[in-house]
XYZ file of C-alpha atoms in Angstrom:
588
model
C 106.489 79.453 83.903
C 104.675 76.020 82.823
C 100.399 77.177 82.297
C 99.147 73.720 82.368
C 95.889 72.857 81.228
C 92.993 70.612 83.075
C 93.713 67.591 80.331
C 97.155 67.619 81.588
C 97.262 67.903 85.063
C 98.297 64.664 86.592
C 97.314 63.509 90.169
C 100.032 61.418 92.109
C 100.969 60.827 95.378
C 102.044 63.313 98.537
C 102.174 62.392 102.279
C 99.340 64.168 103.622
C 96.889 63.236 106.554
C 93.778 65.228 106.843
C 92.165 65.144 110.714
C 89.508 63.191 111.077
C 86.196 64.621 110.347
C 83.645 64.685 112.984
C 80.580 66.252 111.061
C 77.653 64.735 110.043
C 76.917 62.976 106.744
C 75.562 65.157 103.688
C 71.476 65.346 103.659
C 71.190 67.012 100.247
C 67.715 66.182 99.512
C 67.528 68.061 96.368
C 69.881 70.718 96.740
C 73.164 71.097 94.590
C 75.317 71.228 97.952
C 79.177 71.611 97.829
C 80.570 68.743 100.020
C 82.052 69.081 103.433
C 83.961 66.789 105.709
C 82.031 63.643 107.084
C 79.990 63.384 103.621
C 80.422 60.654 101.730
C 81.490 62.358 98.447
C 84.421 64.466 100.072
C 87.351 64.043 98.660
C 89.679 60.739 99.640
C 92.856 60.986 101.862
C 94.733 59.592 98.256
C 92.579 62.242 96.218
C 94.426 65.050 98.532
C 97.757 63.215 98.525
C 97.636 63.344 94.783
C 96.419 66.982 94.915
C 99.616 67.944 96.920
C 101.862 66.324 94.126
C 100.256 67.757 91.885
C 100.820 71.488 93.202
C 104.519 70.780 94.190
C 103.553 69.852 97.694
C 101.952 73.196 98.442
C 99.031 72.066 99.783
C 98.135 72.954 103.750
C 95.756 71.873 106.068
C 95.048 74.312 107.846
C 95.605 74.516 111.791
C 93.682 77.161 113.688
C 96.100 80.071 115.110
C 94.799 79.800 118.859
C 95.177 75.659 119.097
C 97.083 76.561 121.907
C 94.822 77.949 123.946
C 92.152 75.570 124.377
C 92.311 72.111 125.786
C 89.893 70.066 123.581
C 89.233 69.580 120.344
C 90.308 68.165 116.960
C 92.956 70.799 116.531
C 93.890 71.756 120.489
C 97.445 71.662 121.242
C 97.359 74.119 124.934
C 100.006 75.856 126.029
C 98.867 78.522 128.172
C 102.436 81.163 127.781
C 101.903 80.893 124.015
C 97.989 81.145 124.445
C 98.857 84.238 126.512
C 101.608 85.465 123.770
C 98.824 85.026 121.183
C 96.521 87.090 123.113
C 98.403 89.770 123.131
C 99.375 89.499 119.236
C 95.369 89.315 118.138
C 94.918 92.885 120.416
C 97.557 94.688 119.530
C 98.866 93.564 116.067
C 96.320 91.277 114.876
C 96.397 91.754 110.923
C 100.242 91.620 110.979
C 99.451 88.042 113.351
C 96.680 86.469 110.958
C 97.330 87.548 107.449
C 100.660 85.600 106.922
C 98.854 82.648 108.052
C 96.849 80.386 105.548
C 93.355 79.492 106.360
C 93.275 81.647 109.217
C 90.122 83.831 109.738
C 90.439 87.755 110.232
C 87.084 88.618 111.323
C 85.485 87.238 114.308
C 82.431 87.175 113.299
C 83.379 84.499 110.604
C 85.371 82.597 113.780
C 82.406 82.396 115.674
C 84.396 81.580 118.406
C 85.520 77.878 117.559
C 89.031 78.391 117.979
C 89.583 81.827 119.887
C 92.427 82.939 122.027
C 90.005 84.471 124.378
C 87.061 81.698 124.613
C 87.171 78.916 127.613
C 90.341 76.645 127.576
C 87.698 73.690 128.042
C 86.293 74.717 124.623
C 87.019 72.588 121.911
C 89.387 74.065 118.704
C 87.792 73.547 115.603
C 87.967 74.508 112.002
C 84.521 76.250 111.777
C 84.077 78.357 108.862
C 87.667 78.416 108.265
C 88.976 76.708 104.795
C 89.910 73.176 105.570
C 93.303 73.047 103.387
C 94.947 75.708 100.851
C 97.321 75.866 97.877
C 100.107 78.255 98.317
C 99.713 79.058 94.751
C 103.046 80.059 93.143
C 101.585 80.411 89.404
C 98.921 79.714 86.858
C 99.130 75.983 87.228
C 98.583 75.564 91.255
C 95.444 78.201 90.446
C 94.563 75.659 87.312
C 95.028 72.446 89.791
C 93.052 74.075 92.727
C 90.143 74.564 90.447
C 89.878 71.708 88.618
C 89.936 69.976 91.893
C 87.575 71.758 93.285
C 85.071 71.430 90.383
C 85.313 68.016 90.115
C 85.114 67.258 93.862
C 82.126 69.361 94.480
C 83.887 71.077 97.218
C 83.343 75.051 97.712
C 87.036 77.169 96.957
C 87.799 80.579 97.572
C 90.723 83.013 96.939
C 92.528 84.495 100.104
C 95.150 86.994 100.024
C 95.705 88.746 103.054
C 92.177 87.957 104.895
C 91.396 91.195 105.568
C 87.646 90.426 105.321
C 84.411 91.894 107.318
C 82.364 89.276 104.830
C 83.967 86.588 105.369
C 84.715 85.772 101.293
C 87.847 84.589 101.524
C 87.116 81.529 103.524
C 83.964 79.168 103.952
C 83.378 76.090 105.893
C 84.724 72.359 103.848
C 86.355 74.870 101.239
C 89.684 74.832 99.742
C 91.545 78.313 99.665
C 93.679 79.337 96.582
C 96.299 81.202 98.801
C 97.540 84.027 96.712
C 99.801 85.657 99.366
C 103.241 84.402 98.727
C 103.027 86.059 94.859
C 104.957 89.419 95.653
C 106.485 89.881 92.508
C 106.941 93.858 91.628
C 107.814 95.023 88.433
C 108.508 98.640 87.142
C 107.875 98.954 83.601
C 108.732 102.507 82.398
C 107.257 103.023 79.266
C 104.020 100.857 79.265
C 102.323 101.630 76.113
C 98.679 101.190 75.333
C 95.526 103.639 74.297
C 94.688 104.580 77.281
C 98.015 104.947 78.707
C 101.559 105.604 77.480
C 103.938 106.166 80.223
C 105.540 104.705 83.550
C 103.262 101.113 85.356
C 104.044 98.804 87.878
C 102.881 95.187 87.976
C 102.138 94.107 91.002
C 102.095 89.716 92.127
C 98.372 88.925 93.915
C 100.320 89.107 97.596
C 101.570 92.330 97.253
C 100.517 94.232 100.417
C 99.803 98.040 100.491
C 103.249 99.202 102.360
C 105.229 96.808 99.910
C 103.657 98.459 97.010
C 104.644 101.906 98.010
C 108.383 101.008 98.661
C 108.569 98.945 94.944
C 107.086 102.303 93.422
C 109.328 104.720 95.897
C 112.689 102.811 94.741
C 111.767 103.720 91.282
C 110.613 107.836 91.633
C 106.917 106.770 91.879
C 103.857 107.059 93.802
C 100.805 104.571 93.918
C 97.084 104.923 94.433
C 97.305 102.182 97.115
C 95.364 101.191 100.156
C 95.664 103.072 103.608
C 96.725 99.939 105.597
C 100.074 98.980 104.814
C 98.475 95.311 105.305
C 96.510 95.059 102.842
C 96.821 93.594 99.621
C 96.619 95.658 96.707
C 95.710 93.893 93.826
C 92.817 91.407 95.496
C 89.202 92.836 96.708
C 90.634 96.120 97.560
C 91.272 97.365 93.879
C 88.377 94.723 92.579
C 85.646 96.737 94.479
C 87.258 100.061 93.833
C 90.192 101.132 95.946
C 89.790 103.787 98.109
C 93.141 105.900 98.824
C 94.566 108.863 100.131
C 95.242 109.591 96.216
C 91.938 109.360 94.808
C 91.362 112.586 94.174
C 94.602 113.517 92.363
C 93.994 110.402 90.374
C 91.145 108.482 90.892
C 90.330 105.201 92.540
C 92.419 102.264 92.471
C 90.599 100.359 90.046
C 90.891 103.483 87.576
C 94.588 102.642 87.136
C 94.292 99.589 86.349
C 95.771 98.873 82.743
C 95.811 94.973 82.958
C 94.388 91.776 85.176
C 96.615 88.415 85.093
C 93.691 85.600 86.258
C 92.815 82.084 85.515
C 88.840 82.129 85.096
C 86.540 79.458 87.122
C 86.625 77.399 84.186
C 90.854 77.491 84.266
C 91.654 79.353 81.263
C 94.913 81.681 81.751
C 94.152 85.540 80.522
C 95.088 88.676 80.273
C 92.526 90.810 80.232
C 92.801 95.022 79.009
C 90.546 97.403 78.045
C 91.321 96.156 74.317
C 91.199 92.173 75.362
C 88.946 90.588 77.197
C 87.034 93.883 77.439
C 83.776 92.414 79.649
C 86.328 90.592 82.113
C 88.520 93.714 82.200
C 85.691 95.856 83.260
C 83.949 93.342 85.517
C 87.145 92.736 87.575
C 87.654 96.722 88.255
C 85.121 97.408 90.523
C 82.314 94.298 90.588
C 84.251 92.853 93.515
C 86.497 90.287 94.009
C 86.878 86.135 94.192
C 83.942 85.912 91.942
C 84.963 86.193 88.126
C 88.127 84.396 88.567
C 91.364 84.290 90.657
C 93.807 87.190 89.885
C 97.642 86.244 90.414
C 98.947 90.132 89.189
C 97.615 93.001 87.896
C 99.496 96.202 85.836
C 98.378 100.168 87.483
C 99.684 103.020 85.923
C 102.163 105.425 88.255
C 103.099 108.846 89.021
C 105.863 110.691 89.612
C 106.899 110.865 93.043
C 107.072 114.363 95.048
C 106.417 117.149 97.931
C 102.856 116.682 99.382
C 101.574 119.650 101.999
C 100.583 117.605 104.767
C 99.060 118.287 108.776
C 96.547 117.307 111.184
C 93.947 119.499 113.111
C 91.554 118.507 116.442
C 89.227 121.327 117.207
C 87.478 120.778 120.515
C 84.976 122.452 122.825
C 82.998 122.856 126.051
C 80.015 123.387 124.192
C 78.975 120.370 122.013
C 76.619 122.558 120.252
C 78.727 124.512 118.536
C 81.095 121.823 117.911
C 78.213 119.638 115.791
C 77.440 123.289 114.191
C 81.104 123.534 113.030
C 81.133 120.155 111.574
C 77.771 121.137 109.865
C 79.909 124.076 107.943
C 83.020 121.643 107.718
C 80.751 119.361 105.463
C 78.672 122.233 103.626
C 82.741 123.563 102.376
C 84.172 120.024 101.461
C 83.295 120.669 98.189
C 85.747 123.925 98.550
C 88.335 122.114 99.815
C 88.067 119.585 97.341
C 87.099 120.740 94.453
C 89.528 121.355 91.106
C 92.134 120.139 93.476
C 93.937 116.919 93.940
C 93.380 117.456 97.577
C 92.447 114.726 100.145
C 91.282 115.127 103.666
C 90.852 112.174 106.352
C 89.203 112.990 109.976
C 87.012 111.545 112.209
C 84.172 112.789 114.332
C 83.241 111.567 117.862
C 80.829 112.880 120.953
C 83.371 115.919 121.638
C 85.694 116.108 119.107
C 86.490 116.706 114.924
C 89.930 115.469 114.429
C 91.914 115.745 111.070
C 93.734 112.630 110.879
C 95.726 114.202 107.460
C 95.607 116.440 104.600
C 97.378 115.490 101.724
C 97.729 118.007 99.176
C 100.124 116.201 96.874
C 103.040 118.701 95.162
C 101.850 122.030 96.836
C 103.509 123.335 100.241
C 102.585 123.716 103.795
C 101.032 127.664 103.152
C 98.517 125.906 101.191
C 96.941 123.837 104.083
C 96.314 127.748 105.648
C 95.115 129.218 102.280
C 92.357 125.694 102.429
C 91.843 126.561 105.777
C 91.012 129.899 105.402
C 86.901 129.983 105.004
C 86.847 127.127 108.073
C 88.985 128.792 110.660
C 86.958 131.680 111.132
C 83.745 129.994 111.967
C 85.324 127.888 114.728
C 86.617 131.358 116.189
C 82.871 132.431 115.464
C 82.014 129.633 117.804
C 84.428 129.748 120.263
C 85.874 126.233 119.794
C 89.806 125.741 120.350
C 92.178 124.147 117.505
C 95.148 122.706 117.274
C 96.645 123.211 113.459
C 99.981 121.565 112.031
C 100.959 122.178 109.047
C 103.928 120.104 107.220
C 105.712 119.895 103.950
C 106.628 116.504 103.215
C 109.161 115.655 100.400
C 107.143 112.314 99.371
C 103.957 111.182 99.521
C 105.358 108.349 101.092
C 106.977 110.177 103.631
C 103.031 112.076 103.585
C 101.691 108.643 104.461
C 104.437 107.166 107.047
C 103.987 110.303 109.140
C 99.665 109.314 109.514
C 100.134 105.486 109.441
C 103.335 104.445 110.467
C 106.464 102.657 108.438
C 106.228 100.346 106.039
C 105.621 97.943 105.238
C 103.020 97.349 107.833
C 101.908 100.525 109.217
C 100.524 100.656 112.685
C 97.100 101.886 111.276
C 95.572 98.880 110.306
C 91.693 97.829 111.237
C 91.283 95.368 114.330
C 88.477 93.792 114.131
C 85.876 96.857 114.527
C 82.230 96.412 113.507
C 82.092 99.364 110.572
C 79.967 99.613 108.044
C 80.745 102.539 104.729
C 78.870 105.014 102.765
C 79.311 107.405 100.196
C 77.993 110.981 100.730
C 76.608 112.387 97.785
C 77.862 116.104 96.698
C 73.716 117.071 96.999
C 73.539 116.189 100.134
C 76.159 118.410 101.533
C 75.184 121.310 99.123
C 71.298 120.930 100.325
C 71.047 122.806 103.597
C 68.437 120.945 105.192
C 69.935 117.777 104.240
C 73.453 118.713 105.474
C 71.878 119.107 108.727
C 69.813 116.162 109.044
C 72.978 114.535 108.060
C 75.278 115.933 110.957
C 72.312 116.050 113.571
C 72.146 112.354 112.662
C 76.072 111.930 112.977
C 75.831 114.019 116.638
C 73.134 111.061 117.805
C 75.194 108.205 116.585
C 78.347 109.129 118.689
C 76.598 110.842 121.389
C 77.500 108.054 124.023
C 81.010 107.271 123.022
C 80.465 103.826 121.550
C 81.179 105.153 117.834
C 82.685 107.286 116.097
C 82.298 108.341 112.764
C 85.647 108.188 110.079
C 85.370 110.064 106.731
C 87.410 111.411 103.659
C 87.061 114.299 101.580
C 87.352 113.121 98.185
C 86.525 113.621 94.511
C 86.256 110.389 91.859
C 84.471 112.458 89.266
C 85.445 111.011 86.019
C 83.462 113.267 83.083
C 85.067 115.249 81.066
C 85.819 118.373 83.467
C 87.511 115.903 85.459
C 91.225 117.288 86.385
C 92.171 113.486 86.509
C 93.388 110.714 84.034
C 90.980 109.850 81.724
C 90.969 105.632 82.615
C 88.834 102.980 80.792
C 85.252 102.217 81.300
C 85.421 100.126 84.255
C 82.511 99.187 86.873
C 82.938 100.890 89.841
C 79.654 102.258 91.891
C 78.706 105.420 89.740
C 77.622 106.802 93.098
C 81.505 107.309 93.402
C 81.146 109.546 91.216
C 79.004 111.968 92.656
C 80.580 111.481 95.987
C 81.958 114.251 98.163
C 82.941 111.984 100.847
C 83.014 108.674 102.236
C 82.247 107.742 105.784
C 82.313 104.997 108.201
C 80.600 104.403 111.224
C 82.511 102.434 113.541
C 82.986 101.507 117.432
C 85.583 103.676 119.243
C 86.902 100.591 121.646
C 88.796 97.879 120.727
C 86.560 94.719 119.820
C 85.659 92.893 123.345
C 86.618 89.377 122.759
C 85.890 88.627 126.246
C 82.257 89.780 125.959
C 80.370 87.996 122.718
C 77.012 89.413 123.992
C 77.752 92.402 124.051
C 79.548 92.620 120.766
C 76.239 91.056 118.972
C 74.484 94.041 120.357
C 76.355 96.234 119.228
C 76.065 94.560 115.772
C 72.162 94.737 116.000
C 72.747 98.075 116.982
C 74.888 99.354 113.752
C 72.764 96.927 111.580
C 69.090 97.683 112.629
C 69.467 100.955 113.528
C 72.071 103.471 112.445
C 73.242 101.905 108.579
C 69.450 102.461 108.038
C 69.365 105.857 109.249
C 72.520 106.652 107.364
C 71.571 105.061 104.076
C 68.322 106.887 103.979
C 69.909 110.702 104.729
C 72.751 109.849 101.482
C 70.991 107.954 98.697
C 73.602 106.663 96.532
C 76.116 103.695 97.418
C 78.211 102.248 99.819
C 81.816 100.272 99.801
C 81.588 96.687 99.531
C 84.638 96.323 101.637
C 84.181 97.743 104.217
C 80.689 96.596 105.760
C 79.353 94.084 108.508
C 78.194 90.767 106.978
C 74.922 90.906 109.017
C 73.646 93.989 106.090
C 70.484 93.932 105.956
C 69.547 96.331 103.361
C 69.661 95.890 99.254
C 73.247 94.815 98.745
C 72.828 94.989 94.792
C 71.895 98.377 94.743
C 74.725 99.123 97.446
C 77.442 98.044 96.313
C 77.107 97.336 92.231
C 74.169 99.904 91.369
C 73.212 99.770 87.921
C 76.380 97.394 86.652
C 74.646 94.461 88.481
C 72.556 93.145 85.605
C 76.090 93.722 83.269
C 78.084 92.319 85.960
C 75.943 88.948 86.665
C 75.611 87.916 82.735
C 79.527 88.219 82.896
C 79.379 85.839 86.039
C 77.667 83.696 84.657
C 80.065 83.475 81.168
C 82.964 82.906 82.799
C 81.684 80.638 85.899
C 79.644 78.239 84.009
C 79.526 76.000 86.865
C 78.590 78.252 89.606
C 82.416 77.601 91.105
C 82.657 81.044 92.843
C 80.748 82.240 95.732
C 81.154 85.008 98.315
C 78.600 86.677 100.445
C 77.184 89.770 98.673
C 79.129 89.305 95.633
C 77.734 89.018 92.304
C 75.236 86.021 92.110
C 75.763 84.962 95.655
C 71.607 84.983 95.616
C 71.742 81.960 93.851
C 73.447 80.312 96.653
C 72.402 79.649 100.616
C 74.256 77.768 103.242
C 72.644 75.268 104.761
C 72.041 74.176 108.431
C 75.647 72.269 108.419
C 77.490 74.780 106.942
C 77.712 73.524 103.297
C 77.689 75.897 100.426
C 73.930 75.467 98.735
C 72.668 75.629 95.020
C 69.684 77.245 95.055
């Protein structure tokens, strides 16, 4: 594969007609602003034909999804049985709909409904905040183009994978998107070498998605710490901002097995970066989030043999909701049991009237010892008169462990659609401190009291010192309040999101934003998932979601991004940015 550098990229011709642009000319005043369409410094019709030649023709403007469903507009194109085909797609399968789909936006908060399926026909479709064109990027060089581009343009560019986004960071009104979802390349290597690791790896393209990841690994005897939704992508801001899995606590987060990053930094050089080369990059891009210290086209993760895993699910239930919120109290004071010195994981949810175990997985042990774990709990819910339902399983993958919760691969039928969630870490303390427990659960029991939310957690167990049962990894900068983590919730509606109700919606927003995430952040001091969170946050994002890396992680920003290239809301340095009343992407 050609790396080309900036000096010799050449820009030619392509046959390519941008829409016309119908906002208003740039009023910088004296603000470094990124251009958008209608200013006069955005880039010429011949700039982008010469762009597309230069990437191979891979450059896309990008067309809104739901152009058939309205009637007006710069991008409308109606046709009311595909609008109504559409519908249906965006409620029932919507990341398998959006993700292939470059530009498109995954959260509609970010759409802001100016090209919906389920606005007003008479509406007009319009870009919005979606990226106005993309490169399907194929290799170093299309990265290399796209950013030199960019740069010299003064246009804003982000990275988009799969668009699985709540904050919106992989797209941004006037910008150009480096698409990185077409590079699927899987490789088994099965005797990596290095200090930190001698043994079986798998490299993994940037557009490798979650369920495609398990199959490569499968094929080959292997399992994967990989994402729970088969649709996400694996190697992009789920790993960069740590990677939570059903696997974490047999062998840590995602980010942990990471042995090597393929990128092209903001200022186009081509790296590879390991915990022996390019050390600060390296650590930055394992856990300081994603689309902000360059754009990653592959990156290396150790593997581990493939075997049995004990699975099962549980819903205990009762008339009395009393006792129900006092069993969940005990269920949280004994995670640390069930965790602890174990490689077990536990997923379950808690609404108004119910504590459902979505899965164990308690990889290579057997079904007896789901009852042996159970054996403390069950009592107490006899205690308290509450009914269970208990199924234990032996499964003879994990794989197998993780098609029976979310469905086959390579998409799953799990995935997120479109809920407003926000994510926090409990700390171990919390649950071992009585009083604390309790304040936590009573505050859980108000939250879902009405039905409107529900609250979605895992037992788990990142600990990485030195009485840690799992793989020692590299120094890497995820959260340290992973470490002390016994669990990780998130608060979430119950209902699918009501695209026919916008009101409504933002109210619930306020609600989650104004009232609960500050309730919940102040019963479990620590740190949250960067994510998975609503982009309205209102609370201190540094110490949220970067802790005490964030001085580290900004001086490495600021290395590698001399020129301020990469932007994405919370990210690291994103307060040196605003966006101003048009839309564009602000110096500040």
């Amino acid at each position: 594969m050609e790396i080309r550098s900036f000096s010799r990229i050449s820009l030619t011709t392509f046959i390519f007609i941008l829409s016309s642009a119908t906002t208003a000319g740039n009023s910088l005043s004296h603000q470094v602003c990124r251009y958008i369409p209608g200013d006069a410094g955005w880039p010429s019709q011949s700039d982008l034909v010469a762009l597309n030649t230069t990437v191979g023709g891979r450059l896309i403007r990008t067309t809104p999804l739901a152009r058939s469903c309205h009637q007006t507009g710069a991008f409308s194109a109606y046709n009311p049985a595909a609008c109504e085909d559409l519908r249906t797609a965006f409620q029932y399968a919507a990341p398998a709909t959006i993700c292939p789909v470059a530009g498109e936006i995954f959260n509609p908060y970010w759409q802001n409904e100016t090209c919906s399926p389920f606005s007003a026909t008479e509406t007009p479709c319009e870009l919005g905040n979606r990226a106005v064109f993309s490169i399907n990027a194929t290799g170093p060089a299309d990265i290399q183009a796209g950013l030199e581009f960019a740069t010299r343009r003064n246009i804003r560019v982000v990275v988009k994978n799969t668009g699985i986004d709540y904050l919106g960071q992989s797209t941004g009104q006037g910008a150009l998107a480096i698409w990185t979802y077409n590079l699927k390349s899987t490789e088994v290597i099965a005797d990596y070498k290095s200090f930190y690791h001698s043994g079986p790896a798998i490299k993994l393209g940037a557009g490798v998605i979650a369920g495609e990841a398990y199959e490569a690994a499968k094929r080959s005897g292997y399992r994967i710490v990989a994402p729970e939704c088969g649709l996400t992508g694996v190697v992009g801001g789920y790993v960069q901002a740590g990677g939570q899995s059903q696997l974490v606590t047999a062998y840590g987060l995602a980010a942990d097995q990471v042995l090597e990053w393929e990128l092209v930094t903001p200022s186009g050089e081509y790296l590879v970066a390991t915990p022996e080369k390019n050390i600060d990059l390296y650590w930055a891009l394992a856990g300081g989030g994603g689309g902000t210290y360059g754009v990653v086209l592959s990156a290396t993760f150790r593997v581990y043999p493939e075997g049995p895993v004990a699975g099962g699910e549980m819903v205990v239930k009762g008339k009395n909701i009393t006792s129900l919120f006092e069993a969940i109290e005990i269920w949280f004071k004994m995670a640390p049991s069930f965790i602890d010195g174990s490689r077990n994981n536990i997923q379950f949810f808690v609404t108004n009237d119910t504590l459902t175990i979505l899965n164990f997985v308690l990889p290579d042990q057997n079904a007896s010892s789901i009852h042996s774990l159970l054996a403390p709990f069950l009592p107490e819910l006899d205690r308290l008169g509450l009914d269970y339902n208990l199924t234990a399983t032996e499964y003879p993958t994990y794989l197998d462990s993780y098609i029976a919760s979310y469905g086959p691969v390579p998409y799953g039928n799990l995935c997120p659609s479109f809920p407003l969630i926000a994510s926090r870490l409990i700390p171990r303390k919390t649950v071992q401190d009585p009083i604390a427990n309790q304040q936590l659960i009573a505050l859980y029991r108000n939250i879902t009291n009405e039905g409107t939310w529900w609250i979605g957690c895992s037992f788990l167990n990142v600990d990485d010192s030195v009485r840690s049962i799992r793989p020692r990894h590299p120094p890497n900068s995820v959260h340290p309040a992973w470490r002390d983590a016994i669990a990780y919730c998130n608060p979430q509606t119950h209902q699918p999101y009501d695209w026919t109700n916008p009101a409504a919606v933002s109210a619930l927003r306020k609600t989650l934003v104004d009232d609960i995430f500050p309730k919940i952040e102040a019963a479990t001091p620590g740190g949250a998932n960067l994510n998975e969170l609503d982009p309205t946050y209102k609370g201190d994002w540094k110490a949220a979601f970067f802790g005490s890396n964030y001085d580290r992680l900004l001086r490495i920003k600021h290395a590698y991004d001399p020129h301020r290239l990469m932007y994405g809301r919370f990210a690291v340095g994103s307060d040196e940015f605003m966006i101003d009343g048009s839309g564009r992407l602000c110096e500040v």
